[in-house]
Amino acid sequence: MNWRRYFWPVVGIAAVVFSLWLLLHELRGISLDDVWDGIVAIPARGWVLAALSSVIAYASLAGYDHIALLHIGRRVSWLFVTLCSFTTYALSHNIGGSVFSGAVIRYRAYGTRGLIGQDVGILVAICWITFVLSTILVSGLVLVFEPEIIDRFSGVPHHGLTMAAGVAMLLLVAAYVFGSWLHLRPLKIGSFQIHYPALPIVARQLLIGPIELLAAAAIIFFALPVSGNPGYFVVLGVFLVSFSIAQISHAPGGLGVFEVVFLAGLSHMDPVGVLAALLVFRLFYLIIPLLIALGVVLYFEHSQLGRGEN
């Protein structure tokens, strides 16, 4: 039915509108000059470290595709995979619905390298599993070692339940590793099947995925003002909550949703400094990669057109 095609885009747009309304209400009394002053106040060291963290984050995202290709046993040149992964995530992070938009981009790119639809489907599934597994692992560690992180959103201490939730997440990751060790049967959905990743693949997932999350959170941490900064581990926890909710909302680029949740998590800090750091994050993690990715797409399509004419 046609309404299904538009359901999630409408949900995403509605989430953006509602979040922007909340954001404007939260930032009432703050002028653009205040925000600009907050950006200017970020020291050169903070800019350099934030930029470096962004590079590490996208290098780790490229590892997602390398891991998936290793799992399905397909060989593609290192440079092509890296550019394809970078372009996929740079576009899908901004478009929203990263699993579906990423699948379309990857199918177009990897199809030129001999991968069929089922290969791309498995590749997308492994990349998604790597992201979810990494999020569960890092979130579990944060909840165990920093249980008061949830207090920043609920306003009521639930340290026992929070730690229990963290332990449950870590046990879930352990169960995933144990399943790999047991060589469980592949998951079958009709003619489509996904084989359980081998232990060397799982080890790569548990290394590369968390590095990407740690680096992405570091972009904001290094751009935050020193005054009132709760430390990297708390910023990481707030980032995980904000990023997860932004992903669930299907809002393009998590616009508004990400900012509202993050400001709530760091409500004790000057909102001008927090907003300035979030703008730096959008610059390095979304805007600059998007511009580069558009250039890569144009070059790729031009090269394919040239091959077609020959």
Coordinates of N, CA and C in Angstrom, one line a residue, residues 64-76 81 106 110 113-127 192-198 201:
Y64 N 33.4 -1.8 9.3 CA 32.2 -2.5 9.3 C 32.1 -3.3 8.0
D65 N 32.3 -2.6 6.9 CA 32.2 -3.3 5.6 C 33.3 -4.3 5.3
H66 N 34.5 -4.0 5.8 CA 35.6 -5.0 5.6 C 35.3 -6.2 6.4
I67 N 34.7 -6.1 7.6 CA 34.3 -7.3 8.4 C 33.3 -8.1 7.7
A68 N 32.3 -7.4 7.2 CA 31.1 -8.1 6.5 C 31.6 -8.8 5.3
L69 N 32.5 -8.2 4.5 CA 33.0 -8.9 3.3 C 33.9 -10.1 3.6
L70 N 34.6 -9.9 4.7 CA 35.4 -11.1 5.2 C 34.5 -12.2 5.6
H71 N 33.4 -11.9 6.2 CA 32.4 -12.9 6.6 C 31.8 -13.7 5.4
I72 N 31.5 -12.9 4.4 CA 30.8 -13.6 3.2 C 31.9 -14.1 2.2
G73 N 33.1 -13.9 2.5 CA 34.2 -14.4 1.6 C 34.3 -13.8 0.2
R74 N 34.0 -12.5 0.1 CA 34.1 -11.8 -1.1 C 35.2 -10.8 -1.1
R75 N 36.0 -10.7 -2.1 CA 37.2 -9.8 -2.2 C 36.9 -8.6 -3.0
V76 N 37.0 -7.5 -2.4 CA 36.9 -6.2 -3.1 C 38.1 -5.3 -2.6
V81 N 36.2 -0.4 -0.9 CA 35.4 -0.7 0.2 C 35.4 0.5 1.2
R106 N 24.8 0.7 -1.0 CA 25.7 -0.4 -1.1 C 25.4 -1.3 -2.3
Y110 N 28.4 -2.0 -4.7 CA 29.0 -3.3 -4.8 C 28.5 -4.2 -5.9
R113 N 30.9 -4.5 -8.5 CA 32.1 -5.4 -8.2 C 31.7 -6.9 -8.1
G114 N 30.5 -7.2 -8.7 CA 30.1 -8.6 -8.8 C 29.3 -9.1 -7.7
L115 N 29.0 -8.3 -6.7 CA 28.1 -8.9 -5.6 C 26.7 -8.9 -6.0
I116 N 26.0 -9.9 -5.7 CA 24.6 -10.0 -6.0 C 23.7 -9.5 -4.8
G117 N 22.4 -9.5 -5.0 CA 21.5 -8.9 -4.0 C 21.7 -9.6 -2.7
Q118 N 21.8 -10.9 -2.7 CA 21.9 -11.7 -1.4 C 23.2 -11.3 -0.7
D119 N 24.3 -11.2 -1.4 CA 25.5 -10.8 -0.8 C 25.4 -9.5 -0.1
V120 N 24.8 -8.5 -0.8 CA 24.6 -7.2 -0.2 C 23.7 -7.2 1.0
G121 N 22.7 -8.1 0.9 CA 21.8 -8.2 2.0 C 22.5 -8.7 3.3
I122 N 23.3 -9.7 3.1 CA 24.1 -10.3 4.2 C 25.1 -9.2 4.7
L123 N 25.7 -8.5 3.8 CA 26.7 -7.5 4.2 C 26.0 -6.4 5.1
V124 N 24.8 -6.0 4.6 CA 24.1 -4.9 5.4 C 23.7 -5.5 6.8
A125 N 23.3 -6.8 6.8 CA 22.9 -7.4 8.1 C 24.0 -7.5 9.0
I126 N 25.2 -7.9 8.5 CA 26.4 -8.0 9.4 C 26.8 -6.6 9.9
C127 N 26.8 -5.6 9.1 CA 27.1 -4.2 9.5 C 26.1 -3.7 10.6
F192 N 16.8 -16.7 2.0 CA 17.9 -15.9 2.5 C 18.4 -16.5 3.8
Q193 N 19.7 -16.6 4.0 CA 20.3 -17.1 5.2 C 21.6 -16.4 5.6
I194 N 21.7 -16.2 6.9 CA 22.9 -15.6 7.5 C 23.6 -16.6 8.4
H195 N 24.9 -16.9 8.0 CA 25.7 -17.8 8.8 C 26.2 -17.1 10.1
Y196 N 26.3 -17.7 11.2 CA 26.8 -17.1 12.4 C 28.2 -16.8 12.2
P197 N 28.6 -15.5 12.5 CA 30.0 -15.1 12.3 C 31.0 -16.0 13.1
A198 N 32.1 -16.3 12.6 CA 33.1 -17.1 13.3 C 33.8 -16.2 14.3
I201 N 35.8 -13.2 13.3 CA 34.9 -12.1 12.9 C 34.3 -11.4 14.1

